[in-house]
CSV table of C-alpha atoms in Angstrom, one decimal:
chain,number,residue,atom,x,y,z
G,9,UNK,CA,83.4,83.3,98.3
G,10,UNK,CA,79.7,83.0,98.7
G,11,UNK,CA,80.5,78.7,98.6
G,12,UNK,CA,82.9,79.8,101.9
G,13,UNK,CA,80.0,81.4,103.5
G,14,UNK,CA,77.9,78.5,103.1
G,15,UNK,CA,79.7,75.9,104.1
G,16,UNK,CA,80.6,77.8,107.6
G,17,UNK,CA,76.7,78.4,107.9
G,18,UNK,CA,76.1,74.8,107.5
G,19,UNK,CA,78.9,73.6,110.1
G,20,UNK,CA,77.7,76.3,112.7
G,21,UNK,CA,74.3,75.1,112.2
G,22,UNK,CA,75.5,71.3,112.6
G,23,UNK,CA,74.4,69.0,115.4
G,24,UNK,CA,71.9,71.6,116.7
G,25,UNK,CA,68.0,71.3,117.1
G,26,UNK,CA,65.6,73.8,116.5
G,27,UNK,CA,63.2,72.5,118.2
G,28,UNK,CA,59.5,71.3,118.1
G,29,UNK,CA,56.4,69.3,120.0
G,30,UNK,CA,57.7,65.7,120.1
G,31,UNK,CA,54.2,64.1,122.0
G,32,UNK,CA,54.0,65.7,125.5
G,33,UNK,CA,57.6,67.6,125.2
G,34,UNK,CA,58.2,70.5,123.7
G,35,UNK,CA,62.2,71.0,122.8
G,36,UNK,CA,63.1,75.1,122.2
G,37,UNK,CA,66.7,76.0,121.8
G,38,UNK,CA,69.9,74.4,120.2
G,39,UNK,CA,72.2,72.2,121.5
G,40,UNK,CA,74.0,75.1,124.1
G,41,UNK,CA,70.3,76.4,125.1
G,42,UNK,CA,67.8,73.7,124.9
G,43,UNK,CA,65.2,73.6,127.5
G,44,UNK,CA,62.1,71.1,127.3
G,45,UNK,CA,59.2,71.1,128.7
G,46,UNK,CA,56.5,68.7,129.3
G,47,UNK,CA,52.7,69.5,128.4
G,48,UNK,CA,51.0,69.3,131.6
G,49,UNK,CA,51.3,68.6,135.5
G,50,UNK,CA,52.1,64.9,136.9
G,51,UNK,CA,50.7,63.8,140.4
G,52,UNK,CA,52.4,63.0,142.9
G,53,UNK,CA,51.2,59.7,144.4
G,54,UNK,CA,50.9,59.2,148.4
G,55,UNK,CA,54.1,59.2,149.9
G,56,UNK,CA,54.2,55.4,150.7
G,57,UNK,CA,53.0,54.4,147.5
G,58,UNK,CA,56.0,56.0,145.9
G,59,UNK,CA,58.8,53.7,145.1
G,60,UNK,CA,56.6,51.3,143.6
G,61,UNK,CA,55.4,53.9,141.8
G,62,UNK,CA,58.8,55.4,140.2
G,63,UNK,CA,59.5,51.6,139.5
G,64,UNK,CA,56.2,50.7,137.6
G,65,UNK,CA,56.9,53.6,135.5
G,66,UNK,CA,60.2,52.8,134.6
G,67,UNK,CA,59.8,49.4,134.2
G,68,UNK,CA,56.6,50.5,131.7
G,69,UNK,CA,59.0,52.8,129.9
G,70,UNK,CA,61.2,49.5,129.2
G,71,UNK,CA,58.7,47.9,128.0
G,72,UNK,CA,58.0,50.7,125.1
G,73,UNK,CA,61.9,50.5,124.6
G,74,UNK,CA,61.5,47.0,122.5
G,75,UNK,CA,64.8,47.4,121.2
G,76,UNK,CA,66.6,48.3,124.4
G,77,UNK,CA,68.2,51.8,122.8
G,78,UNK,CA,67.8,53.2,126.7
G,79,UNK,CA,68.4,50.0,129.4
G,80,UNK,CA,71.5,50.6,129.7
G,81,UNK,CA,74.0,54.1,129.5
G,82,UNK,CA,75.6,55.2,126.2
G,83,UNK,CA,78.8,53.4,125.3
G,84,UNK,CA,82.1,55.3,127.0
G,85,UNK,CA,83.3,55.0,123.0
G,86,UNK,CA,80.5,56.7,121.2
G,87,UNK,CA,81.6,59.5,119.4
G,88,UNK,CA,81.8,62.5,120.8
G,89,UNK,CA,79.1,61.5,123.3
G,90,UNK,CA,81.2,63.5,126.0
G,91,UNK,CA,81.9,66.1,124.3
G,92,UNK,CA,78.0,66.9,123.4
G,93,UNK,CA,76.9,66.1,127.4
G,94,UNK,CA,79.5,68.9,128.1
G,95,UNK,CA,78.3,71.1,125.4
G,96,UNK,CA,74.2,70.6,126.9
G,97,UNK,CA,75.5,70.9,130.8
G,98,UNK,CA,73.9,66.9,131.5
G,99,UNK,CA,75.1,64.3,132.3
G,100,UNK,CA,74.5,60.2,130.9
G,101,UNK,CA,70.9,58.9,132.2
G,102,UNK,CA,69.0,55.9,131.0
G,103,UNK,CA,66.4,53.4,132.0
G,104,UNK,CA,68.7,51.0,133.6
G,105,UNK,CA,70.0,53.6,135.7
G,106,UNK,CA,66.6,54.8,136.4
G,107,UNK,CA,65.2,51.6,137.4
G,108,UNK,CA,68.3,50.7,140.2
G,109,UNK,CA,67.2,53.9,141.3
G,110,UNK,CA,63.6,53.8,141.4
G,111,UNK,CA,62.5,53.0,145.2
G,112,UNK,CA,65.1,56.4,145.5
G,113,UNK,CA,63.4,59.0,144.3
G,114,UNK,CA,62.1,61.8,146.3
G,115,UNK,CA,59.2,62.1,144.2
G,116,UNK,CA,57.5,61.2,140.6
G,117,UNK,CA,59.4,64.9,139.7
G,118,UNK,CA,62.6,63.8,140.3
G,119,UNK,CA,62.3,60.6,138.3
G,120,UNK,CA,60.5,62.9,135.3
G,121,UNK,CA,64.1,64.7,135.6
G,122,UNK,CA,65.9,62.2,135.1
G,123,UNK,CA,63.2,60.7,132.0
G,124,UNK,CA,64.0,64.4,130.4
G,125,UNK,CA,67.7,64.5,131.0
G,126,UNK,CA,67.6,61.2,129.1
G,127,UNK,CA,65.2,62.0,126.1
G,128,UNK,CA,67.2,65.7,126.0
G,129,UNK,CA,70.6,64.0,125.4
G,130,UNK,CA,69.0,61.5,122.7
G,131,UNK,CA,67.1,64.3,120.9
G,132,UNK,CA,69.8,66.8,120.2
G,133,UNK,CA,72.6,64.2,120.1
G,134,UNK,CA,70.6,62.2,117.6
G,135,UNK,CA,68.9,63.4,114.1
G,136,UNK,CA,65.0,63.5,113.8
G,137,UNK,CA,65.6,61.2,111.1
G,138,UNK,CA,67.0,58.0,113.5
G,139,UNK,CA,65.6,55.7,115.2
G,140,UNK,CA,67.2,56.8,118.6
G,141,UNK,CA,65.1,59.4,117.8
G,142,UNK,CA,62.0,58.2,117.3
G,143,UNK,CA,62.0,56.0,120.2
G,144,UNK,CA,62.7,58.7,122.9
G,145,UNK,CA,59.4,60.6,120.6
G,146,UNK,CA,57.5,57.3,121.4
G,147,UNK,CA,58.7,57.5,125.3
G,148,UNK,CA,57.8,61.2,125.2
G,149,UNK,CA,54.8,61.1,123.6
G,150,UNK,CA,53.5,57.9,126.3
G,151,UNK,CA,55.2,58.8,129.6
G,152,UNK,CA,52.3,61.2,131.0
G,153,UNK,CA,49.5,58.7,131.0
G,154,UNK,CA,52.1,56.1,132.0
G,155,UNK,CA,52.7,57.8,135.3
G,156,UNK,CA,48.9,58.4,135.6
G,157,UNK,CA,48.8,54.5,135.8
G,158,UNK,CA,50.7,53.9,137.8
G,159,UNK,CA,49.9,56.0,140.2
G,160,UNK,CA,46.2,54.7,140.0
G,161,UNK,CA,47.6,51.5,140.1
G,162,UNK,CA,49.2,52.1,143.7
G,163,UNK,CA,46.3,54.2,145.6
G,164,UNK,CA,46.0,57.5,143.3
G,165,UNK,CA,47.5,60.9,143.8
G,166,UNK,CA,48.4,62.8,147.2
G,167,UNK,CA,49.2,65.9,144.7
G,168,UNK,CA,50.4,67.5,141.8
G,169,UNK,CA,54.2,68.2,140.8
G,170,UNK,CA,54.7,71.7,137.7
G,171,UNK,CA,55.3,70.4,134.3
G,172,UNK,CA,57.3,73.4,133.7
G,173,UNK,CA,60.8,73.4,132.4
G,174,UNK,CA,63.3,71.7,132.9
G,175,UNK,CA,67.1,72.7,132.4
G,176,UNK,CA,68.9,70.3,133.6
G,177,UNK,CA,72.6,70.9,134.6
G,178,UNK,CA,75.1,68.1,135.8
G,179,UNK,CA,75.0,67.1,139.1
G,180,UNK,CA,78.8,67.5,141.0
C-alpha cells in the first residue's frame, strides 16, 4: 500500500542529514557519506609557538561550551552512539580529549581534525532541532577566528594549512 511505501521512505531517510552551511562548515552528504568542510584556510603558527597554541584554542572552545556538552567523551551507554561512529567511519572525540592532547599536535590542522571529527559526530548523530546541535553550530561558526587569536596571541603565523575537506576515517 502507498502508507507501506511511506513509512519505509521515512525509516530509510531516518537519522541522516542533508546537509547545509552551519557558520564556517559546510556538511554535504548523509550519515554513510558526509564530508565537511571548513570555509577558508587556518595558519599555521611558528613551530615553537605551537602547543600553546592548540591549547589556547581548545581551552577557548571550552569556554563557548557553557554547558559542558563536549569536555568530556560520549557516554559508553548512549544509544546507539557506536553503532552510528561505525556507520560514519570516526571514532569518539571531544574537548577533554583534545585539550590532554594539545601540546601533541603536529600542527593547528591536526587539531581542526580532530575539532571536525567531533562536530561531524554531533551533527548527524544529533537533530538540527537539539541543543547538542546548536552548540557544535556555535563552535563551528566561532572556531576560525578563534584559532586566528590565538595564534596572534603567541607570535602570528609561520603559514597556512587547506581548509579543504575533511573525511575523517577511524584511526587503528
Amino acid at each position: 500500500s502507498k502508507e507501506d511505501e511511506e513509512d519505509e521512505e521515512d525509516e530509510e531517510q531516518e537519522g541522516e542529514q542533508e546537509g547545509g552551511v552551519y557558520g564556517g562548515v559546510t556538511i554535504q552528504g548523509d550519515n554513510e557519506a558526509l564530508t565537511v568542510e571548513w570555509g577558508g584556510d587556518w595558519d599555521e603558527p611558528k613551530p615553537a609557538q605551537l602547543g600553546s597554541v592548540c591549547r589556547e584554542v581548545v581551552i577557548n572552545l571550552m569556554d563557548l561550551d557553557e554547558s559542558g556538552i563536549f569536555a568530556e567523551p560520549v557516554a559508553d551507554d548512549t544509544p546507539d552512539y557506536n553503532g552510528h561512529l561505525a556507520l560514519i567511519g570516526t571514532e569518539r572525540m571531544d574537548l577533554g580529549t583534545m585539550k590532554k592532547q594539545s601540546r601533541r599536535y603536529k600542527s593547528v590542522a591536526a587539531l581542526r581534525d580532530d575539532l571536525t571529527m567531533m562536530l561531524r559526530n554531533c551533527m548527524t548523530y544529533n537533530e538540527p532541532d537539539s541543543i547538542y546541535f546548536a552548540v557544535a553550530e556555535m563552535i563551528a561558526v566561532q572556531a576560525p577566528a578563534i584559532a586566528a587569536s590565538a595564534i596572534a596571541k603567541f607570535g602570528g603565523a609561520a603559514a597556512t594549512s587547506s581548509g579543504g575537506r575533511s573525511k575523517k576515517r577511524a584511526r587503528r
